[in-house]
PDB file of C-alpha atoms and ligand atoms in Angstrom:
ATOM      1  CA  MET G   1      79.734  89.453  87.395  1.00  0.00           C
ATOM      2  CA  ALA G   2      81.172  86.349  87.096  1.00  0.00           C
ATOM      3  CA  LEU G   3      83.089  84.711  84.030  1.00  0.00           C
ATOM      4  CA  ASN G   4      80.922  85.358  80.946  1.00  0.00           C
ATOM      5  CA  ARG G   5      82.049  81.482  79.149  1.00  0.00           C
ATOM      6  CA  GLU G   6      82.143  82.678  75.660  1.00  0.00           C
ATOM      7  CA  LEU G   7      83.731  85.692  75.941  1.00  0.00           C
ATOM      8  CA  TYR G   8      86.894  83.745  77.630  1.00  0.00           C
ATOM      9  CA  ASP G   9      86.137  81.425  74.823  1.00  0.00           C
ATOM     10  CA  ALA G  10      85.964  83.326  72.245  1.00  0.00           C
ATOM     11  CA  ILE G  11      89.523  84.948  73.641  1.00  0.00           C
ATOM     12  CA  ILE G  12      91.061  81.569  73.725  1.00  0.00           C
ATOM     13  CA  ASP G  13      89.837  80.590  70.582  1.00  0.00           C
ATOM     14  CA  GLY G  14      90.646  84.302  68.900  1.00  0.00           C
ATOM     15  CA  LYS G  15      87.010  84.924  67.336  1.00  0.00           C
ATOM     16  CA  ALA G  16      87.495  89.115  67.202  1.00  0.00           C
ATOM     17  CA  ALA G  17      84.063  89.239  65.788  1.00  0.00           C
ATOM     18  CA  GLU G  18      82.429  87.169  68.116  1.00  0.00           C
ATOM     19  CA  ALA G  19      84.463  88.690  71.014  1.00  0.00           C
ATOM     20  CA  ARG G  20      83.646  92.263  70.185  1.00  0.00           C
ATOM     21  CA  THR G  21      79.490  90.696  69.716  1.00  0.00           C
ATOM     22  CA  LEU G  22      79.124  89.795  72.979  1.00  0.00           C
ATOM     23  CA  VAL G  23      80.530  92.892  74.943  1.00  0.00           C
ATOM     24  CA  GLU G  24      79.271  94.963  73.297  1.00  0.00           C
ATOM     25  CA  ALA G  25      75.084  92.222  74.097  1.00  0.00           C
ATOM     26  CA  GLU G  26      78.108  92.274  78.235  1.00  0.00           C
ATOM     27  CA  ILE G  27      76.927  96.520  77.230  1.00  0.00           C
ATOM     28  CA  GLY G  28      73.937  97.048  76.129  1.00  0.00           C
ATOM     29  CA  ALA G  29      72.809  94.956  79.257  1.00  0.00           C
ATOM     30  CA  GLY G  30      74.436  97.103  81.535  1.00  0.00           C
ATOM     31  CA  ALA G  31      77.357  95.000  83.267  1.00  0.00           C
ATOM     32  CA  ASP G  32      80.415  96.866  84.145  1.00  0.00           C
ATOM     33  CA  PRO G  33      82.886  97.169  82.036  1.00  0.00           C
ATOM     34  CA  MET G  34      85.651  97.069  84.453  1.00  0.00           C
ATOM     35  CA  ALA G  35      84.317  93.617  85.605  1.00  0.00           C
ATOM     36  CA  LEU G  36      83.826  92.488  82.316  1.00  0.00           C
ATOM     37  CA  ILE G  37      87.582  92.837  81.457  1.00  0.00           C
ATOM     38  CA  ALA G  38      89.019  91.550  84.986  1.00  0.00           C
ATOM     39  CA  GLU G  39      86.988  88.752  84.891  1.00  0.00           C
ATOM     40  CA  SER G  40      86.705  87.911  81.442  1.00  0.00           C
ATOM     41  CA  MET G  41      88.213  88.793  79.275  1.00  0.00           C
ATOM     42  CA  ILE G  42      92.133  88.993  81.198  1.00  0.00           C
ATOM     43  CA  PRO G  43      91.588  85.723  82.903  1.00  0.00           C
ATOM     44  CA  ALA G  44      91.464  84.767  78.593  1.00  0.00           C
ATOM     45  CA  MET G  45      95.269  86.079  77.660  1.00  0.00           C
ATOM     46  CA  ASP G  46      96.117  84.584  80.646  1.00  0.00           C
ATOM     47  CA  GLU G  47      94.429  81.404  79.970  1.00  0.00           C
ATOM     48  CA  VAL G  48      95.999  81.924  76.247  1.00  0.00           C
ATOM     49  CA  GLY G  49     100.198  82.456  78.163  1.00  0.00           C
ATOM     50  CA  GLU G  50      99.514  79.199  79.443  1.00  0.00           C
ATOM     51  CA  LEU G  51      99.320  76.875  76.685  1.00  0.00           C
ATOM     52  CA  PHE G  52     101.387  78.908  74.615  1.00  0.00           C
ATOM     53  CA  GLN G  53     103.899  77.690  77.270  1.00  0.00           C
ATOM     54  CA  GLU G  54     102.017  74.451  77.087  1.00  0.00           C
ATOM     55  CA  GLU G  55     102.864  74.815  73.595  1.00  0.00           C
ATOM     56  CA  ARG G  56      99.287  73.966  72.632  1.00  0.00           C
ATOM     57  CA  TYR G  57      99.065  77.690  71.018  1.00  0.00           C
ATOM     58  CA  PHE G  58     102.016  78.879  69.166  1.00  0.00           C
ATOM     59  CA  VAL G  59     102.208  82.500  68.006  1.00  0.00           C
ATOM     60  CA  PRO G  60      99.537  83.361  65.396  1.00  0.00           C
ATOM     61  CA  GLU G  61      97.030  82.143  68.229  1.00  0.00           C
ATOM     62  CA  LEU G  62      98.466  83.885  70.476  1.00  0.00           C
ATOM     63  CA  MET G  63      98.115  86.374  67.738  1.00  0.00           C
ATOM     64  CA  MET G  64      94.374  85.476  67.379  1.00  0.00           C
ATOM     65  CA  ALA G  65      93.475  86.181  69.925  1.00  0.00           C
ATOM     66  CA  GLY G  66      95.845  89.084  70.884  1.00  0.00           C
ATOM     67  CA  ARG G  67      93.167  90.684  67.921  1.00  0.00           C
ATOM     68  CA  ALA G  68      89.983  88.913  69.830  1.00  0.00           C
ATOM     69  CA  MET G  69      91.017  90.469  72.145  1.00  0.00           C
ATOM     70  CA  LYS G  70      91.341  94.225  70.950  1.00  0.00           C
ATOM     71  CA  ALA G  71      88.097  93.210  69.522  1.00  0.00           C
ATOM     72  CA  ALA G  72      86.063  93.227  72.509  1.00  0.00           C
ATOM     73  CA  MET G  73      88.265  96.177  73.684  1.00  0.00           C
ATOM     74  CA  GLU G  74      86.602  98.532  71.174  1.00  0.00           C
ATOM     75  CA  PRO G  75      83.249  98.931  72.620  1.00  0.00           C
ATOM     76  CA  LEU G  76      84.631  99.463  76.000  1.00  0.00           C
ATOM     77  CA  ARG G  77      87.303 101.835  75.449  1.00  0.00           C
ATOM     78  CA  PRO G  78      84.319 105.320  74.977  1.00  0.00           C
ATOM     79  CA  LEU G  79      82.271 104.456  78.737  1.00  0.00           C
ATOM     80  CA  MET G  80      86.036 104.317  80.142  1.00  0.00           C
ATOM     81  CA  ALA G  81      87.075 107.087  79.158  1.00  0.00           C
ATOM     82  CA  ARG G  82      85.324 109.755  80.124  1.00  0.00           C
ATOM     83  CA  SER G  83      85.181 113.815  79.218  1.00  0.00           C
ATOM     84  CA  ASN G  84      85.868 115.555  82.133  1.00  0.00           C
ATOM     85  CA  VAL G  85      86.992 119.973  81.901  1.00  0.00           C
ATOM     86  CA  GLN G  86      89.877 119.953  83.567  1.00  0.00           C
ATOM     87  CA  PRO G  87      92.494 116.560  83.186  1.00  0.00           C
ATOM     88  CA  LEU G  88      94.364 115.646  86.399  1.00  0.00           C
ATOM     89  CA  GLY G  89      98.002 115.859  85.085  1.00  0.00           C
ATOM     90  CA  THR G  90      99.096 114.669  81.682  1.00  0.00           C
ATOM     91  CA  VAL G  91     100.679 110.748  80.846  1.00  0.00           C
ATOM     92  CA  VAL G  92     102.971 109.598  78.573  1.00  0.00           C
ATOM     93  CA  VAL G  93     102.186 105.302  77.697  1.00  0.00           C
ATOM     94  CA  GLY G  94     104.025 103.418  75.794  1.00  0.00           C
ATOM     95  CA  ALA G  95     106.135  99.006  75.109  1.00  0.00           C
ATOM     96  CA  VAL G  96     109.693  99.717  75.283  1.00  0.00           C
ATOM     97  CA  LYS G  97     111.570  99.346  73.140  1.00  0.00           C
ATOM     98  CA  GLY G  98     111.764  95.582  70.683  1.00  0.00           C
ATOM     99  CA  ASP G  99     107.993  95.308  73.309  1.00  0.00           C
ATOM    100  CA  LEU G 100     104.931  94.394  70.450  1.00  0.00           C
ATOM    101  CA  HIS G 101     102.348  93.645  73.431  1.00  0.00           C
ATOM    102  CA  ASP G 102      99.998  96.484  74.409  1.00  0.00           C
ATOM    103  CA  ILE G 103      97.338  94.933  75.129  1.00  0.00           C
ATOM    104  CA  GLY G 104      98.336  95.460  78.761  1.00  0.00           C
ATOM    105  CA  LYS G 105      99.539  98.751  78.157  1.00  0.00           C
ATOM    106  CA  ASN G 106      96.027 100.226  76.331  1.00  0.00           C
ATOM    107  CA  LEU G 107      94.475  99.210  78.706  1.00  0.00           C
ATOM    108  CA  VAL G 108      96.972 101.590  81.335  1.00  0.00           C
ATOM    109  CA  GLY G 109      95.748 104.087  79.056  1.00  0.00           C
ATOM    110  CA  THR G 110      92.641 103.565  78.325  1.00  0.00           C
ATOM    111  CA  MET G 111      91.697 103.397  82.696  1.00  0.00           C
ATOM    112  CA  LEU G 112      93.867 105.823  82.769  1.00  0.00           C
ATOM    113  CA  GLU G 113      92.239 108.154  80.624  1.00  0.00           C
ATOM    114  CA  GLY G 114      88.854 106.943  82.412  1.00  0.00           C
ATOM    115  CA  SER G 115      90.513 108.370  85.588  1.00  0.00           C
ATOM    116  CA  GLY G 116      90.368 112.191  84.018  1.00  0.00           C
ATOM    117  CA  PHE G 117      94.081 111.780  83.041  1.00  0.00           C
ATOM    118  CA  ARG G 118      94.974 113.340  79.343  1.00  0.00           C
ATOM    119  CA  VAL G 119      97.025 110.644  78.361  1.00  0.00           C
ATOM    120  CA  ILE G 120      99.994 110.534  74.686  1.00  0.00           C
ATOM    121  CA  ASP G 121     100.399 107.064  73.549  1.00  0.00           C
ATOM    122  CA  LEU G 122     103.989 106.124  72.125  1.00  0.00           C
ATOM    123  CA  GLY G 123     102.828 102.460  70.982  1.00  0.00           C
ATOM    124  CA  THR G 124     105.217 100.138  70.905  1.00  0.00           C
ATOM    125  CA  ASP G 125     109.004  99.025  70.295  1.00  0.00           C
ATOM    126  CA  VAL G 126     109.214 102.795  71.412  1.00  0.00           C
ATOM    127  CA  PRO G 127     112.962 103.227  71.693  1.00  0.00           C
ATOM    128  CA  PRO G 128     114.592 105.849  74.479  1.00  0.00           C
ATOM    129  CA  ALA G 129     115.009 108.379  72.144  1.00  0.00           C
ATOM    130  CA  LYS G 130     111.394 108.915  72.346  1.00  0.00           C
ATOM    131  CA  PHE G 131     110.333 109.094  75.445  1.00  0.00           C
ATOM    132  CA  VAL G 132     112.546 112.380  75.557  1.00  0.00           C
ATOM    133  CA  ALA G 133     111.788 113.659  72.969  1.00  0.00           C
ATOM    134  CA  ALA G 134     107.670 113.073  74.139  1.00  0.00           C
ATOM    135  CA  ILE G 135     108.578 114.390  77.912  1.00  0.00           C
ATOM    136  CA  LEU G 136     110.064 117.616  75.687  1.00  0.00           C
ATOM    137  CA  GLU G 137     106.510 118.155  73.602  1.00  0.00           C
ATOM    138  CA  HIS G 138     103.981 117.190  75.464  1.00  0.00           C
ATOM    139  CA  ARG G 139     105.824 118.157  79.446  1.00  0.00           C
ATOM    140  CA  PRO G 140     104.025 114.889  81.078  1.00  0.00           C
ATOM    141  CA  GLN G 141     103.919 114.336  85.309  1.00  0.00           C
ATOM    142  CA  ILE G 142     104.052 111.298  84.361  1.00  0.00           C
ATOM    143  CA  LEU G 143     105.475 108.399  81.975  1.00  0.00           C
ATOM    144  CA  CYS G 144     104.300 104.632  82.042  1.00  0.00           C
ATOM    145  CA  LEU G 145     106.508 102.220  80.481  1.00  0.00           C
ATOM    146  CA  SER G 146     105.558  98.400  79.600  1.00  0.00           C
ATOM    147  CA  ALA G 147     107.289  95.962  79.063  1.00  0.00           C
ATOM    148  CA  LEU G 148     105.958  92.260  78.981  1.00  0.00           C
ATOM    149  CA  LEU G 149     109.910  90.233  77.294  1.00  0.00           C
ATOM    150  CA  THR G 150     111.975  89.788  79.903  1.00  0.00           C
ATOM    151  CA  VAL G 151     114.494  90.870  76.846  1.00  0.00           C
ATOM    152  CA  THR G 152     112.173  94.017  76.561  1.00  0.00           C
ATOM    153  CA  MET G 153     112.805  94.956  80.618  1.00  0.00           C
ATOM    154  CA  VAL G 154     116.252  95.930  79.258  1.00  0.00           C
ATOM    155  CA  ASN G 155     114.868  98.627  77.706  1.00  0.00           C
ATOM    156  CA  MET G 156     113.357 100.212  80.071  1.00  0.00           C
ATOM    157  CA  ARG G 157     116.084 100.788  82.304  1.00  0.00           C
ATOM    158  CA  ALA G 158     117.995 101.817  78.819  1.00  0.00           C
ATOM    159  CA  THR G 159     114.767 104.240  79.286  1.00  0.00           C
ATOM    160  CA  VAL G 160     115.645 105.766  82.117  1.00  0.00           C
ATOM    161  CA  ALA G 161     118.855 107.039  82.259  1.00  0.00           C
ATOM    162  CA  ALA G 162     118.111 108.231  79.148  1.00  0.00           C
ATOM    163  CA  ILE G 163     115.998 110.481  80.645  1.00  0.00           C
ATOM    164  CA  GLU G 164     118.422 110.766  82.617  1.00  0.00           C
ATOM    165  CA  ALA G 165     120.582 111.899  80.471  1.00  0.00           C
ATOM    166  CA  ALA G 166     118.714 114.215  78.826  1.00  0.00           C
ATOM    167  CA  GLY G 167     118.462 115.747  82.002  1.00  0.00           C
ATOM    168  CA  LEU G 168     114.586 115.735  82.664  1.00  0.00           C
ATOM    169  CA  ARG G 169     114.693 113.079  85.195  1.00  0.00           C
ATOM    170  CA  ASP G 170     113.218 115.594  87.841  1.00  0.00           C
ATOM    171  CA  GLN G 171     110.760 116.160  86.096  1.00  0.00           C
ATOM    172  CA  VAL G 172     108.498 112.854  85.638  1.00  0.00           C
ATOM    173  CA  ARG G 173     108.096 109.966  87.650  1.00  0.00           C
ATOM    174  CA  ILE G 174     108.185 107.582  85.992  1.00  0.00           C
ATOM    175  CA  LEU G 175     105.829 103.945  86.390  1.00  0.00           C
ATOM    176  CA  VAL G 176     106.361 100.282  84.999  1.00  0.00           C
ATOM    177  CA  GLY G 177     104.647  97.587  84.574  1.00  0.00           C
ATOM    178  CA  GLY G 178     103.835  94.385  82.963  1.00  0.00           C
ATOM    179  CA  ALA G 179     103.532  90.673  83.279  1.00  0.00           C
ATOM    180  CA  PRO G 180     107.947  90.032  83.863  1.00  0.00           C
ATOM    181  CA  LEU G 181     108.693  92.548  86.310  1.00  0.00           C
ATOM    182  CA  ASN G 182     108.438  93.397  90.498  1.00  0.00           C
ATOM    183  CA  GLU G 183     108.695  96.638  92.835  1.00  0.00           C
ATOM    184  CA  ARG G 184     112.753  95.533  92.669  1.00  0.00           C
ATOM    185  CA  PHE G 185     113.533  95.429  88.981  1.00  0.00           C
ATOM    186  CA  ALA G 186     111.303  98.911  89.306  1.00  0.00           C
ATOM    187  CA  ARG G 187     113.201  99.822  92.311  1.00  0.00           C
ATOM    188  CA  GLU G 188     116.644  98.522  90.443  1.00  0.00           C
ATOM    189  CA  ILE G 189     116.538 100.819  87.426  1.00  0.00           C
ATOM    190  CA  GLY G 190     115.428 103.982  89.980  1.00  0.00           C
ATOM    191  CA  ALA G 191     111.706 103.531  88.329  1.00  0.00           C
ATOM    192  CA  ASP G 192     109.355 105.559  91.432  1.00  0.00           C
ATOM    193  CA  GLY G 193     106.798 102.668  90.800  1.00  0.00           C
ATOM    194  CA  TYR G 194     105.504  99.364  89.429  1.00  0.00           C
ATOM    195  CA  GLY G 195     101.695  99.114  89.619  1.00  0.00           C
ATOM    196  CA  ALA G 196     100.590  94.870  88.876  1.00  0.00           C
ATOM    197  CA  THR G 197      97.485  96.094  86.927  1.00  0.00           C
ATOM    198  CA  SER G 198      95.999  98.744  85.211  1.00  0.00           C
ATOM    199  CA  THR G 199      93.654  99.988  88.411  1.00  0.00           C
ATOM    200  CA  GLU G 200      97.507  99.688  89.597  1.00  0.00           C
ATOM    201  CA  ALA G 201      98.735 102.289  87.480  1.00  0.00           C
ATOM    202  CA  VAL G 202      95.405 104.378  88.167  1.00  0.00           C
ATOM    203  CA  SER G 203      95.858 104.302  91.683  1.00  0.00           C
ATOM    204  CA  LEU G 204      99.677 105.913  91.282  1.00  0.00           C
ATOM    205  CA  ALA G 205      99.663 107.657  89.200  1.00  0.00           C
ATOM    206  CA  ARG G 206      97.311 110.015  90.793  1.00  0.00           C
ATOM    207  CA  ARG G 207      98.710 109.218  94.230  1.00  0.00           C
ATOM    208  CA  LEU G 208     101.334 111.027  92.451  1.00  0.00           C
ATOM    209  CA  VAL G 209      99.978 114.237  91.095  1.00  0.00           C
ATOM    210  CA  GLU G 210      98.483 114.539  93.812  1.00  0.00           C
ATOM    211  CA  ALA G 211     101.513 114.951  95.910  1.00  0.00           C
ATOM    212  CA  ALA G 212     103.261 117.294  93.172  1.00  0.00           C
TER     213      ALA G 212
HETATM  214  C1  B12 L 301      99.639  88.200  73.962  1.00  0.00           C
HETATM  215  C2  B12 L 301     100.275  87.818  73.982  1.00  0.00           C
HETATM  216  C3  B12 L 301     101.285  88.260  72.305  1.00  0.00           C
HETATM  217  C4  B12 L 301     100.128  88.973  71.045  1.00  0.00           C
HETATM  218  C5  B12 L 301     100.166  90.647  71.846  1.00  0.00           C
HETATM  219  C6  B12 L 301      99.827  90.546  70.891  1.00  0.00           C
HETATM  220  C7  B12 L 301      99.893  92.465  71.348  1.00  0.00           C
HETATM  221  N1  B12 L 301      98.799  93.354  70.861  1.00  0.00           N
HETATM  222  O1  B12 L 301      99.548  93.114  72.660  1.00  0.00           O
HETATM  223  C8  B12 L 301     102.328  88.569  69.806  1.00  0.00           C
HETATM  224  C9  B12 L 301     101.676  86.779  68.981  1.00  0.00           C
HETATM  225  C10 B12 L 301     102.417  89.539  68.901  1.00  0.00           C
HETATM  226  C11 B12 L 301     102.512  88.068  71.347  1.00  0.00           C
HETATM  227  C12 B12 L 301     104.312  87.770  70.555  1.00  0.00           C
HETATM  228  C13 B12 L 301     105.923  87.155  71.889  1.00  0.00           C
HETATM  229  N2  B12 L 301     105.159  87.041  72.329  1.00  0.00           N
HETATM  230 CO1  B12 L 301     104.154  87.173  73.623  1.00  0.00          CO
HETATM  231  N3  B12 L 301     101.766  86.613  74.733  1.00  0.00           N
HETATM  232  C14 B12 L 301     100.739  87.418  74.486  1.00  0.00           C
HETATM  233  C15 B12 L 301     100.228  87.065  76.166  1.00  0.00           C
HETATM  234  C16 B12 L 301      99.119  85.917  75.648  1.00  0.00           C
HETATM  235  C17 B12 L 301      99.181  87.640  76.419  1.00  0.00           C
HETATM  236  C18 B12 L 301      99.944  89.554  76.817  1.00  0.00           C
HETATM  237  C19 B12 L 301      98.234  90.128  77.453  1.00  0.00           C
HETATM  238  O2  B12 L 301      97.814  91.161  76.474  1.00  0.00           O
HETATM  239  N4  B12 L 301      98.340  89.901  78.126  1.00  0.00           N
HETATM  240  C20 B12 L 301      96.599  90.173  79.086  1.00  0.00           C
HETATM  241  C21 B12 L 301      96.929  91.975  79.837  1.00  0.00           C
HETATM  242  C22 B12 L 301      95.941  92.840  80.344  1.00  0.00           C
HETATM  243  O3  B12 L 301      98.108  92.064  80.651  1.00  0.00           O
HETATM  244  P1  B12 L 301      99.510  92.476  80.993  1.00  0.00           P
HETATM  245  O4  B12 L 301     100.439  93.051  79.525  1.00  0.00           O
HETATM  246  O5  B12 L 301     100.198  92.096  81.925  1.00  0.00           O
HETATM  247  O6  B12 L 301      98.764  94.025  81.459  1.00  0.00           O
HETATM  248  C23 B12 L 301      98.803  93.873  82.438  1.00  0.00           C
HETATM  249  C24 B12 L 301      99.830  94.799  83.755  1.00  0.00           C
HETATM  250  O7  B12 L 301     100.775  93.881  83.358  1.00  0.00           O
HETATM  251  C25 B12 L 301      99.629  95.055  83.662  1.00  0.00           C
HETATM  252  N5  B12 L 301     100.904  96.642  82.873  1.00  0.00           N
HETATM  253  C26 B12 L 301     100.968  96.641  82.038  1.00  0.00           C
HETATM  254  N6  B12 L 301     101.318  97.328  81.391  1.00  0.00           N
HETATM  255  C27 B12 L 301     102.115  98.415  82.879  1.00  0.00           C
HETATM  256  C28 B12 L 301     102.126  99.033  83.047  1.00  0.00           C
HETATM  257  C29 B12 L 301     102.262  99.923  83.447  1.00  0.00           C
HETATM  258  C30 B12 L 301     103.192 101.472  83.850  1.00  0.00           C
HETATM  259  C31 B12 L 301     102.161  99.814  84.512  1.00  0.00           C
HETATM  260  C32 B12 L 301     102.462 100.657  86.217  1.00  0.00           C
HETATM  261  C33 B12 L 301     101.286  98.639  84.998  1.00  0.00           C
HETATM  262  C34 B12 L 301     101.661  98.210  83.579  1.00  0.00           C
HETATM  263  O8  B12 L 301      98.380  96.220  83.133  1.00  0.00           O
HETATM  264  C35 B12 L 301      97.893  95.856  82.702  1.00  0.00           C
HETATM  265  C36 B12 L 301      96.268  95.181  82.631  1.00  0.00           C
HETATM  266  O9  B12 L 301      96.349  94.737  83.838  1.00  0.00           O
HETATM  267  C37 B12 L 301     101.325  86.835  76.651  1.00  0.00           C
HETATM  268  C38 B12 L 301     101.456  85.473  78.075  1.00  0.00           C
HETATM  269  C39 B12 L 301     100.541  86.042  78.728  1.00  0.00           C
HETATM  270  N7  B12 L 301      99.889  85.796  79.706  1.00  0.00           N
HETATM  271  O10 B12 L 301     100.635  86.974  79.639  1.00  0.00           O
HETATM  272  C40 B12 L 301     103.010  85.973  76.258  1.00  0.00           C
HETATM  273  C41 B12 L 301     103.930  86.356  76.409  1.00  0.00           C
HETATM  274  C42 B12 L 301     104.091  87.668  77.378  1.00  0.00           C
HETATM  275  N8  B12 L 301     104.540  86.402  75.194  1.00  0.00           N
HETATM  276  C43 B12 L 301     105.616  86.419  75.650  1.00  0.00           C
HETATM  277  C44 B12 L 301     106.743  85.298  74.607  1.00  0.00           C
HETATM  278  C45 B12 L 301     107.984  84.678  74.226  1.00  0.00           C
HETATM  279  C46 B12 L 301     106.496  86.164  72.660  1.00  0.00           C
HETATM  280  C47 B12 L 301     107.622  86.377  71.463  1.00  0.00           C
HETATM  281  C48 B12 L 301     108.680  86.713  71.850  1.00  0.00           C
HETATM  282  C49 B12 L 301     106.506  84.885  70.657  1.00  0.00           C
HETATM  283  C50 B12 L 301     107.692  84.543  69.365  1.00  0.00           C
HETATM  284  N9  B12 L 301     108.487  83.093  70.128  1.00  0.00           N
HETATM  285  O11 B12 L 301     107.540  84.627  68.749  1.00  0.00           O
HETATM  286  C51 B12 L 301     106.635  87.718  70.762  1.00  0.00           C
HETATM  287  C52 B12 L 301     107.506  88.712  71.410  1.00  0.00           C
HETATM  288  C53 B12 L 301     107.263  89.552  70.333  1.00  0.00           C
HETATM  289  C54 B12 L 301     107.479  91.128  70.726  1.00  0.00           C
HETATM  290  N10 B12 L 301     108.798  91.474  70.274  1.00  0.00           N
HETATM  291  O12 B12 L 301     107.108  92.141  71.392  1.00  0.00           O
HETATM  292  C55 B12 L 301     106.049  86.063  76.672  1.00  0.00           C
HETATM  293  C56 B12 L 301     107.379  86.013  77.240  1.00  0.00           C
HETATM  294  C57 B12 L 301     107.826  85.655  77.827  1.00  0.00           C
HETATM  295  C58 B12 L 301     108.899  86.167  78.926  1.00  0.00           C
HETATM  296  N11 B12 L 301     108.853  85.739  79.950  1.00  0.00           N
HETATM  297  O13 B12 L 301     109.784  87.002  77.511  1.00  0.00           O
HETATM  298  C59 B12 L 301     104.788  85.474  77.240  1.00  0.00           C
HETATM  299  C60 B12 L 301     104.366  85.274  78.109  1.00  0.00           C
HETATM  300  C61 B12 L 301     104.609  83.746  77.235  1.00  0.00           C
HETATM  301  C62 B12 L 301     104.946  82.878  77.574  1.00  0.00           C
HETATM  302  N12 B12 L 301     103.391  82.505  78.833  1.00  0.00           N
HETATM  303  O14 B12 L 301     105.733  81.560  77.268  1.00  0.00           O
HETATM  304  N13 B12 L 301     102.730  87.700  72.888  1.00  0.00           N
END
């Protein structure tokens, strides 16, 4: 499948209803949800990021594009979630304190769900104590932390530290991701892995539960 230019433009232009309708048409024509996301939707968000950096887009346009991306994701979610009998494991996902970006995190959660994991999504702006409480409550094998801002990356370190302080570090594998991160940062803060994409999140999560 190639780039769907109409869908790409609808997301960039923040046209939520149009983006959703175009996705529904693609699904009706038998399109692969992952190909749609990877080849049209994520590239559109990248373009929006560039427009913002070049100061051709401002926060309102960013928000409208974010909404269009979310609307376009909606019809894809049920297709990506499989009804597995026995989950592969439990994963808690969340965007760290101060971070309101949830599109990438949602994609990670949806992909994990689609791969057979039970996913508990704590949402955005999640303080370290809430991650700790979720580990105690849900006993996940894996925790996925997301951050899109350089200023919120530090809260990943604080989250890992809080989990350690609560004596829970050996009970959960921690994966981190988000555009400004890299492997080195993940190692520095004591995480167990870094993934650049939601596909990598799934393969890492699978590897970690298999090794457990
Ligand atoms: C949409 C958007 C917004 C929307 C968010 C809507 C929403 N509901 O999420 C809104 C308008 C709210 C917003 C606000 C802001 N934003 Co903004 N935003 C973006 C934008 C354009 C796209 C992000 C996105 O959704 N990408 C698409 C998804 C699919 O990609 P992703 O998030 O990277 O996720 C993928 C991977 O990273 C990975 N992944 C993500 N999480 C995890 C977790 C794990 C465990 C793993 C393994 C993998 C993984 O998998 C995902 C799928 O492959 C980016 C630019 C960009 N291209 O990144 C700027 C960007 C992130 N924003 C930026 C800024 C500055 C802001 C604001 C501060 C603007 C302002 N002045 O108010 C605020 C901050 C709000 C806050 N406190 O969080 C900057 C950040 C600069 C920096 N390095 O710190 C960026 C990079 C824009 C830019 N080029 O300057 N933003």
